[in-house]
mmCIF file with all atom_site columns, C-alpha atoms in Angstrom:
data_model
loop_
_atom_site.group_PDB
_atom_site.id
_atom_site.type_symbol
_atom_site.label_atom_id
_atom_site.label_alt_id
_atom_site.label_comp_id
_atom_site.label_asym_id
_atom_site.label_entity_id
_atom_site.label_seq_id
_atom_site.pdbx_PDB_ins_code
_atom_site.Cartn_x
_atom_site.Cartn_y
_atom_site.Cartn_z
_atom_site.occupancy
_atom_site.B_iso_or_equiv
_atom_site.pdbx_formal_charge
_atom_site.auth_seq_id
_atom_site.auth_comp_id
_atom_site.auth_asym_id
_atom_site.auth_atom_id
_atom_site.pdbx_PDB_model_num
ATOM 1   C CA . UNK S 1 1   ? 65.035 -66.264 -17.943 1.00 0.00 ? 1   UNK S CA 1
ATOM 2   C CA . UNK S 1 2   ? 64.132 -63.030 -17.114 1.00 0.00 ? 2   UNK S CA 1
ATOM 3   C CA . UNK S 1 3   ? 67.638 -61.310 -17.271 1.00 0.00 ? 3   UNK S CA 1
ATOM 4   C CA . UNK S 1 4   ? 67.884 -62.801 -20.743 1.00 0.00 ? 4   UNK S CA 1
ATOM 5   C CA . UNK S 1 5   ? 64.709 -61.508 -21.764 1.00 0.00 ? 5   UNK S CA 1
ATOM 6   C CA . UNK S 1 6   ? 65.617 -57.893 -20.593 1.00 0.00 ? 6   UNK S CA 1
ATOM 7   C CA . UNK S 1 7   ? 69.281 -58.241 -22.022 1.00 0.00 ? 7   UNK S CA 1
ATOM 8   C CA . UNK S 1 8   ? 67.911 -59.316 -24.905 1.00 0.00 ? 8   UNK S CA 1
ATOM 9   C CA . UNK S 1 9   ? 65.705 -56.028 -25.348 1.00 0.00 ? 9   UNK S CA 1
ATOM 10  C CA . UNK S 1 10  ? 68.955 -53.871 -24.427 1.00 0.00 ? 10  UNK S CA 1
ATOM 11  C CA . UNK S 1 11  ? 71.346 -55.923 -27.365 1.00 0.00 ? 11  UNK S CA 1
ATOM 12  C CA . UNK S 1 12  ? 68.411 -54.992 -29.836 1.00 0.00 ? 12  UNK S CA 1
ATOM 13  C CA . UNK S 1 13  ? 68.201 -51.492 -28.974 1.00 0.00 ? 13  UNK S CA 1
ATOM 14  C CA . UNK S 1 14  ? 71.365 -50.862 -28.608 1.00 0.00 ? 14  UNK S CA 1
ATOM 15  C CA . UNK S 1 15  ? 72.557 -52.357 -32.380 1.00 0.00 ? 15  UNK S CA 1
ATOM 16  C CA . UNK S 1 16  ? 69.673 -50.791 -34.061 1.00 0.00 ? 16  UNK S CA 1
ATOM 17  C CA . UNK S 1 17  ? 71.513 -47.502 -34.236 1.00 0.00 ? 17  UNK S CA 1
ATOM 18  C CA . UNK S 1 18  ? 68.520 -45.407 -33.640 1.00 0.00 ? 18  UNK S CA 1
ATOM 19  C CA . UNK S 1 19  ? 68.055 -43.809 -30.242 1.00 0.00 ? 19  UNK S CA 1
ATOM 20  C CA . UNK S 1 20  ? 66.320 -45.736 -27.129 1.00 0.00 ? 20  UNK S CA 1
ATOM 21  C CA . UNK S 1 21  ? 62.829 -44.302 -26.140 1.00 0.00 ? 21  UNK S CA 1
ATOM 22  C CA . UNK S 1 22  ? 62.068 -44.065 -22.587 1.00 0.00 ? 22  UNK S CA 1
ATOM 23  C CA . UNK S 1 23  ? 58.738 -46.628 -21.950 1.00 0.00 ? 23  UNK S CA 1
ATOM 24  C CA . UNK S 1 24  ? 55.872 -46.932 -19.255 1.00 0.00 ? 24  UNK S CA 1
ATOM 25  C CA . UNK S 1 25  ? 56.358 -50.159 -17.222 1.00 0.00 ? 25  UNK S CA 1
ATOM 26  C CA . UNK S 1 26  ? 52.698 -50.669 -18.780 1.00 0.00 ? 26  UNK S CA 1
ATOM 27  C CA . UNK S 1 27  ? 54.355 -50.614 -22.619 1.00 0.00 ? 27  UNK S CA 1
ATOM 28  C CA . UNK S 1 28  ? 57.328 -52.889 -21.550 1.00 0.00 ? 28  UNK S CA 1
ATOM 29  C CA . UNK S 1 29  ? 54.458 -55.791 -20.016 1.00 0.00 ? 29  UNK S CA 1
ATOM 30  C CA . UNK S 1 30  ? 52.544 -55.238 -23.105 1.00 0.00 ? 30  UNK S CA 1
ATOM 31  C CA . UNK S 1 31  ? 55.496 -55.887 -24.966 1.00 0.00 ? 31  UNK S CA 1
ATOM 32  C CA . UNK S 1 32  ? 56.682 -58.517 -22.882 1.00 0.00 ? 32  UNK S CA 1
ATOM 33  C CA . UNK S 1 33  ? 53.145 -60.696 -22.462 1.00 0.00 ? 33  UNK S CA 1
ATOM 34  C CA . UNK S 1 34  ? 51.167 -59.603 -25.365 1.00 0.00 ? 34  UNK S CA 1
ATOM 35  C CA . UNK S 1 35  ? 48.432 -56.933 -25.039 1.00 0.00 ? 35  UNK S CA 1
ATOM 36  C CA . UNK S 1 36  ? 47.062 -58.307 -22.029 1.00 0.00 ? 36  UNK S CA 1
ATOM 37  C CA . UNK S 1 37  ? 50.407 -57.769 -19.920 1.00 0.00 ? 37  UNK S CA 1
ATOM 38  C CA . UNK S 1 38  ? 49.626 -53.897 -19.549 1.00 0.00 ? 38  UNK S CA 1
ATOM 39  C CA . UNK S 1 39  ? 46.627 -55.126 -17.350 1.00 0.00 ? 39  UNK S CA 1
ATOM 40  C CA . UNK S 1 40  ? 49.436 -56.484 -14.129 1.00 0.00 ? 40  UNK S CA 1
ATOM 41  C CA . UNK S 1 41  ? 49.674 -53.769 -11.293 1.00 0.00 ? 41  UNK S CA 1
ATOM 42  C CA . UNK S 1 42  ? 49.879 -53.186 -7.475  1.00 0.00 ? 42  UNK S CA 1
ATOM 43  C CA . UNK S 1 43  ? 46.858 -50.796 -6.615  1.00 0.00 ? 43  UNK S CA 1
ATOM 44  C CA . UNK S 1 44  ? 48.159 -48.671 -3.311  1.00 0.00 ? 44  UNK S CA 1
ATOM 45  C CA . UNK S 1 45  ? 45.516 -46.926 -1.591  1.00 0.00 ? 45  UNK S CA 1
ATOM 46  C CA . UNK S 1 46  ? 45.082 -45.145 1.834   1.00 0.00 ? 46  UNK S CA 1
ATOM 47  C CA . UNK S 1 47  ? 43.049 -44.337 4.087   1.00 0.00 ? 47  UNK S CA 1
ATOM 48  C CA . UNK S 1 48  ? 42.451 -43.431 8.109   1.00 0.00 ? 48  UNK S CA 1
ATOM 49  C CA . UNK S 1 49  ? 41.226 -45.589 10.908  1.00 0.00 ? 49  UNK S CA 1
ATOM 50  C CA . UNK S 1 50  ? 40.189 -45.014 13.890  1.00 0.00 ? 50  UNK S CA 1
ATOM 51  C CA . UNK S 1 51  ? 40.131 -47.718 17.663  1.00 0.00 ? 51  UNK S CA 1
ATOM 52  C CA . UNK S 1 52  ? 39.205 -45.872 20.438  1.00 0.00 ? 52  UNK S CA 1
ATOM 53  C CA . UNK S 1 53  ? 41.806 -43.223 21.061  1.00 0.00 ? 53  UNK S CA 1
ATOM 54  C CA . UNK S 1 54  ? 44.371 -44.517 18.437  1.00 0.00 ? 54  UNK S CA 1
ATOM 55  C CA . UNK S 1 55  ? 44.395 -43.410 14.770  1.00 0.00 ? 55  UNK S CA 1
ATOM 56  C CA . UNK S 1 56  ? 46.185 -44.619 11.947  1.00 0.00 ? 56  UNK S CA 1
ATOM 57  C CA . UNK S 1 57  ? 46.844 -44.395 7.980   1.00 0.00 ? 57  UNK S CA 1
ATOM 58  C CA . UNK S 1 58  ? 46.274 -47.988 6.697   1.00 0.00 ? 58  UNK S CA 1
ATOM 59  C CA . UNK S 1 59  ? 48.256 -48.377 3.645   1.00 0.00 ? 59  UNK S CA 1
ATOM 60  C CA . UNK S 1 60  ? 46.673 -51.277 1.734   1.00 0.00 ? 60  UNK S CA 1
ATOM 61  C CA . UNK S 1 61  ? 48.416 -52.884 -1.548  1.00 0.00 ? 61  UNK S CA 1
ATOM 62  C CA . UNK S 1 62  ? 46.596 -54.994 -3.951  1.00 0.00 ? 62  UNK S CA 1
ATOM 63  C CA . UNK S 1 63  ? 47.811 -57.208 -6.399  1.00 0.00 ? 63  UNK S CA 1
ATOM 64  C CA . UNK S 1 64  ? 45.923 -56.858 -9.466  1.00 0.00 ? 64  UNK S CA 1
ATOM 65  C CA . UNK S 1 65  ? 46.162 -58.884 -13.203 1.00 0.00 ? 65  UNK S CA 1
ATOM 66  C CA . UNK S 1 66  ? 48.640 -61.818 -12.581 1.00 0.00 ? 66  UNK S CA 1
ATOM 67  C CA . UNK S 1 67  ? 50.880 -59.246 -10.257 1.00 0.00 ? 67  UNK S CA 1
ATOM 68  C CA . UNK S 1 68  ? 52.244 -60.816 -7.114  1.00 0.00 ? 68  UNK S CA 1
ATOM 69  C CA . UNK S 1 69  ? 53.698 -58.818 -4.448  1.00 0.00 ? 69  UNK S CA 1
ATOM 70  C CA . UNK S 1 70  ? 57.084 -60.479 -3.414  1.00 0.00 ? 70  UNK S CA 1
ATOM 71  C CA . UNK S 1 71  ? 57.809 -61.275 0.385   1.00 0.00 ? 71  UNK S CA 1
ATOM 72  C CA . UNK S 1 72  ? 61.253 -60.197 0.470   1.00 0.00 ? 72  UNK S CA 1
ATOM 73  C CA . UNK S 1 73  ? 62.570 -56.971 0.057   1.00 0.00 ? 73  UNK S CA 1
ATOM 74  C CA . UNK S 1 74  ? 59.318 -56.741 1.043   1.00 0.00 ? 74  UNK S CA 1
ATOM 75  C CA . UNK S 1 75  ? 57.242 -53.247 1.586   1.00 0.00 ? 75  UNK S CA 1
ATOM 76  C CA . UNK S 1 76  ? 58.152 -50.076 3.449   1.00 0.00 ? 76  UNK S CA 1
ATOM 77  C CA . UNK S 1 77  ? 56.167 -47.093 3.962   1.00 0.00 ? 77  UNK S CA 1
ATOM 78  C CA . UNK S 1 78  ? 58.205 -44.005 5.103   1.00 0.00 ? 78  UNK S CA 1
ATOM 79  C CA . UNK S 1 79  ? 56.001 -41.276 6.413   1.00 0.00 ? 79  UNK S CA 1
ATOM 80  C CA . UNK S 1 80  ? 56.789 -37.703 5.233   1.00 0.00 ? 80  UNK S CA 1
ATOM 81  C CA . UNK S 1 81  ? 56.775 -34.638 7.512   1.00 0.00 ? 81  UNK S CA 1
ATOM 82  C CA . UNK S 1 82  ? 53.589 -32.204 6.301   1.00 0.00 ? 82  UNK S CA 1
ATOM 83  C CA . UNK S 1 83  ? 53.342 -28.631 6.555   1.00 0.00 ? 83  UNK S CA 1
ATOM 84  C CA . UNK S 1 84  ? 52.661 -28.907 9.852   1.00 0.00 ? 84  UNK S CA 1
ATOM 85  C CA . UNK S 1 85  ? 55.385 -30.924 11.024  1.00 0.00 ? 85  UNK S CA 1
ATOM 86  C CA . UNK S 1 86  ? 55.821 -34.672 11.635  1.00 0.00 ? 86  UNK S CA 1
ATOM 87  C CA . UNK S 1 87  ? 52.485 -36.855 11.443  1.00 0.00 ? 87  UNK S CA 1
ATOM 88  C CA . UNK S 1 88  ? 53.362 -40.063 12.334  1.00 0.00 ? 88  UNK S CA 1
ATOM 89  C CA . UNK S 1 89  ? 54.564 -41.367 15.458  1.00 0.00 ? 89  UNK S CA 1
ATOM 90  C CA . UNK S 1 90  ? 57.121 -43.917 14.014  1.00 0.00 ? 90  UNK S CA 1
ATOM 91  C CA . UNK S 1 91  ? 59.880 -42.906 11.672  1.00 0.00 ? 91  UNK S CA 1
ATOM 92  C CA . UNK S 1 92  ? 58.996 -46.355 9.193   1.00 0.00 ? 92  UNK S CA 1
ATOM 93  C CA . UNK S 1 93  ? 56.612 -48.937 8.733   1.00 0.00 ? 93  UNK S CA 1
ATOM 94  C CA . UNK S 1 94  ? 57.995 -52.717 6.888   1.00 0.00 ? 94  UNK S CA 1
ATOM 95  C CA . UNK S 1 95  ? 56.506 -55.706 6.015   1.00 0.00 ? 95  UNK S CA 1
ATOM 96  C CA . UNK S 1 96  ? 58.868 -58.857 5.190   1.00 0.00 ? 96  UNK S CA 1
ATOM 97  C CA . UNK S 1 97  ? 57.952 -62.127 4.764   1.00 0.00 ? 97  UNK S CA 1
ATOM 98  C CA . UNK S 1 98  ? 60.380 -65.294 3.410   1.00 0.00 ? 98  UNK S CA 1
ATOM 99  C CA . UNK S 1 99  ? 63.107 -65.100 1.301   1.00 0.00 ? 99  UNK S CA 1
ATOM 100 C CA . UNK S 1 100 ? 62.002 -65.956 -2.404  1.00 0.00 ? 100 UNK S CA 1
ATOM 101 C CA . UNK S 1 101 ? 58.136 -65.753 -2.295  1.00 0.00 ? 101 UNK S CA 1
ATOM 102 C CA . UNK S 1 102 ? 55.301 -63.765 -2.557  1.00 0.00 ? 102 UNK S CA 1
ATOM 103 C CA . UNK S 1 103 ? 52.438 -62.693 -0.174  1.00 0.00 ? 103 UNK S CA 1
ATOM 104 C CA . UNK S 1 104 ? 49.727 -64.900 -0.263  1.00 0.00 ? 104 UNK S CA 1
ATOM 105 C CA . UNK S 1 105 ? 47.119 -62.005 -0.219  1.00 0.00 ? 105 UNK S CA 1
ATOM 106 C CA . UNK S 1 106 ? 47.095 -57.788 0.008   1.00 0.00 ? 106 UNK S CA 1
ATOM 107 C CA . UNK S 1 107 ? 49.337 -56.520 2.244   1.00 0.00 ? 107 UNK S CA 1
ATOM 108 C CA . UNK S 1 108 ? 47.950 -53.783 4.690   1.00 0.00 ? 108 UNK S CA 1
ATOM 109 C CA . UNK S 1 109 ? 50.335 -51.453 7.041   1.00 0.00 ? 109 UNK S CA 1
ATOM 110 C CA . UNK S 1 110 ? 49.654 -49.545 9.444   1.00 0.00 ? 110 UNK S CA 1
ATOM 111 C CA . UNK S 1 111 ? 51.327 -46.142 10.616  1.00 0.00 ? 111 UNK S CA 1
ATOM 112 C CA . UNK S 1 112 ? 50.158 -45.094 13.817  1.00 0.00 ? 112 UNK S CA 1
ATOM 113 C CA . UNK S 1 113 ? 49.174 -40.861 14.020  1.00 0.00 ? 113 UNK S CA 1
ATOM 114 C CA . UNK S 1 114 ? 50.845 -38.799 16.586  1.00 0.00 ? 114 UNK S CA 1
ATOM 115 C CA . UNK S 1 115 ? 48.926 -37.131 19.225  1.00 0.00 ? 115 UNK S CA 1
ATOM 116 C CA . UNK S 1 116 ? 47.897 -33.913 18.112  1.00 0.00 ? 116 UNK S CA 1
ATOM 117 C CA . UNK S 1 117 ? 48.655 -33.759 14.313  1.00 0.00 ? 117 UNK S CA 1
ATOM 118 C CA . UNK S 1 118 ? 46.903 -32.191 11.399  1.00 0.00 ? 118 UNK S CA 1
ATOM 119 C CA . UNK S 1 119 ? 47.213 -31.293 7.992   1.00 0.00 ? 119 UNK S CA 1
ATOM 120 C CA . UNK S 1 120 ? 48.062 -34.040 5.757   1.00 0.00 ? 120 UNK S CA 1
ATOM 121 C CA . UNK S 1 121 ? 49.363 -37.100 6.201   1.00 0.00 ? 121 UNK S CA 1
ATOM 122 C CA . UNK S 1 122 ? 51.899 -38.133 3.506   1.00 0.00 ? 122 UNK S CA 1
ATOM 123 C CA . UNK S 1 123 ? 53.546 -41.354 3.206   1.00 0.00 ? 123 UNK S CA 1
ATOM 124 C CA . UNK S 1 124 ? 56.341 -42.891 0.387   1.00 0.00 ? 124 UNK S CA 1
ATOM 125 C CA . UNK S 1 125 ? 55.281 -46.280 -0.440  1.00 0.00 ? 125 UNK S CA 1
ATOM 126 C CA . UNK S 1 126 ? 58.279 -48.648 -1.911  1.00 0.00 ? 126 UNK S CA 1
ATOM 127 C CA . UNK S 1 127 ? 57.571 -52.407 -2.726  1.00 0.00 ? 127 UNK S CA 1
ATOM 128 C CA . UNK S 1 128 ? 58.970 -55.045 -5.079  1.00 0.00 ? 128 UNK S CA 1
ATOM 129 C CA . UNK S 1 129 ? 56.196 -56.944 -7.377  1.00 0.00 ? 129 UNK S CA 1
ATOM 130 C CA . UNK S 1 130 ? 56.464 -59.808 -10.331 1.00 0.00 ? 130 UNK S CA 1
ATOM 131 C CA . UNK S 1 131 ? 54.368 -60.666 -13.535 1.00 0.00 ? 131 UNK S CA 1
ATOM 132 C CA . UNK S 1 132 ? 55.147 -64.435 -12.563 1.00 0.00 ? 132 UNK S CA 1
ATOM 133 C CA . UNK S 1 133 ? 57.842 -65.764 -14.687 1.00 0.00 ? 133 UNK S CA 1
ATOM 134 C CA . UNK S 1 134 ? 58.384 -62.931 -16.757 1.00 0.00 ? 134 UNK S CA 1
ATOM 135 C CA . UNK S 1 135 ? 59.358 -59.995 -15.362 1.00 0.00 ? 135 UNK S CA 1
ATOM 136 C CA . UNK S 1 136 ? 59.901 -58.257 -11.754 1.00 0.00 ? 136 UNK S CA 1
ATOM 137 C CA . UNK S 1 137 ? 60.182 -54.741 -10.910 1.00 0.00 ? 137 UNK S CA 1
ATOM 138 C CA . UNK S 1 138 ? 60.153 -51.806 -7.936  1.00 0.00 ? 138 UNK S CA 1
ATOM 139 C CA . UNK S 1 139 ? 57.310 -49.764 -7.542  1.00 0.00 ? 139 UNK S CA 1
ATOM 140 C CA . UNK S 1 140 ? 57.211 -46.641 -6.053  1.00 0.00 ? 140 UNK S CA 1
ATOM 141 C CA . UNK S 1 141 ? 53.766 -44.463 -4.792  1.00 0.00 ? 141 UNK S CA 1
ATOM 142 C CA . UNK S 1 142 ? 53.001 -41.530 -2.831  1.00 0.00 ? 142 UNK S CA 1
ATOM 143 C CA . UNK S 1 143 ? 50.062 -41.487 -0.550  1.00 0.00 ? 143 UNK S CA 1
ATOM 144 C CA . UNK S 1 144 ? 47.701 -38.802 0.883   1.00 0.00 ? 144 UNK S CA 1
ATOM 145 C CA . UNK S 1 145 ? 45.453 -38.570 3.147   1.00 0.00 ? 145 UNK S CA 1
ATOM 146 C CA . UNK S 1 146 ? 43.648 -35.624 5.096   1.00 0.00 ? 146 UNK S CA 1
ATOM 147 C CA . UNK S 1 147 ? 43.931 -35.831 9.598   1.00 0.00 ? 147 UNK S CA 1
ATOM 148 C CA . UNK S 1 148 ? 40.654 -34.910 11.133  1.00 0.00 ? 148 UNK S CA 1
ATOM 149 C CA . UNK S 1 149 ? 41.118 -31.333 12.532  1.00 0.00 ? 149 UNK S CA 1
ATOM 150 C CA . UNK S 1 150 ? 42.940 -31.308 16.293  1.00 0.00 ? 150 UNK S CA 1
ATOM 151 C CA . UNK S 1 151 ? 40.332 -32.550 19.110  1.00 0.00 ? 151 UNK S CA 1
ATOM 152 C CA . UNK S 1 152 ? 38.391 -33.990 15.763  1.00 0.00 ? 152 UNK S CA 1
#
């Protein structure tokens, strides 16, 4: 269903004769669903934790609007060297759950901190989500977040 949909959207633009606009995944929903699609989206946030002596960026995804978050490919976060050098003390962080469903609720990760970073901690986010029998699709997000100052 979905394949035709989308090859049905190609076929049109491509016989129209005029030239194909590039479109925001919101636009194609909206398109898709009605005005109310636009309002499906995975909210990625970040944010630092600290138990006891260990410290790590939680990554936390949230389904939002009729999105679901789909088990497998799953979710990887791939932590990005700063300006002061590697943060993390693992190279990448997955989450993958059955073939051919979704996760039940948000999805949190967690990237452990090396020993003695600072600066920034920057991490690529990549995850796979669905409006639910319409339409699935790759996201993609960057994440921030400041380390405490060394010894802090």
């Amino acid at each position: 269903m979905k394949r035709v949909v989308v090859a049905a959207l190609l076929l049109a633009a491509a016989t129209t004769g005029s030239p194909v606009r590039a479109q925001s995944v919101d636009g194609l929903l909206r398109d898709l669903t009605g005005a109310g699609g636009g309002e499906a989206r995975v909210r990625v946030d970040a944010r630092l934790e600290r138990d006891a002596d260990r410290l790590e960026v939680v990554v936390a995804l949230a389904p939002e609007g009729g999105a679901r978050l789909v088990a497998d490919p799953g979710i990887q976060v791939v932590p990005l060297p700063g300006s002061a050098g590697p943060w993390a003390a693992v190279g990448l962080v997955e989450e993958v759950g059955p073939q051919g469903s979704y996760f039940d609720a948000p999805v949190e990760l967690r990237v452990p901190v090396a020993a003695g970073a600072s600066g920034e901690a920057s991490a690529e986010v990549a995850y796979a989500w669905c409006v639910v029998e319409l339409i699935c699709l790759f996201g993609q997000a960057l994440v921030t977040v400041p380390l405490p100052p060394a010894g802090g």
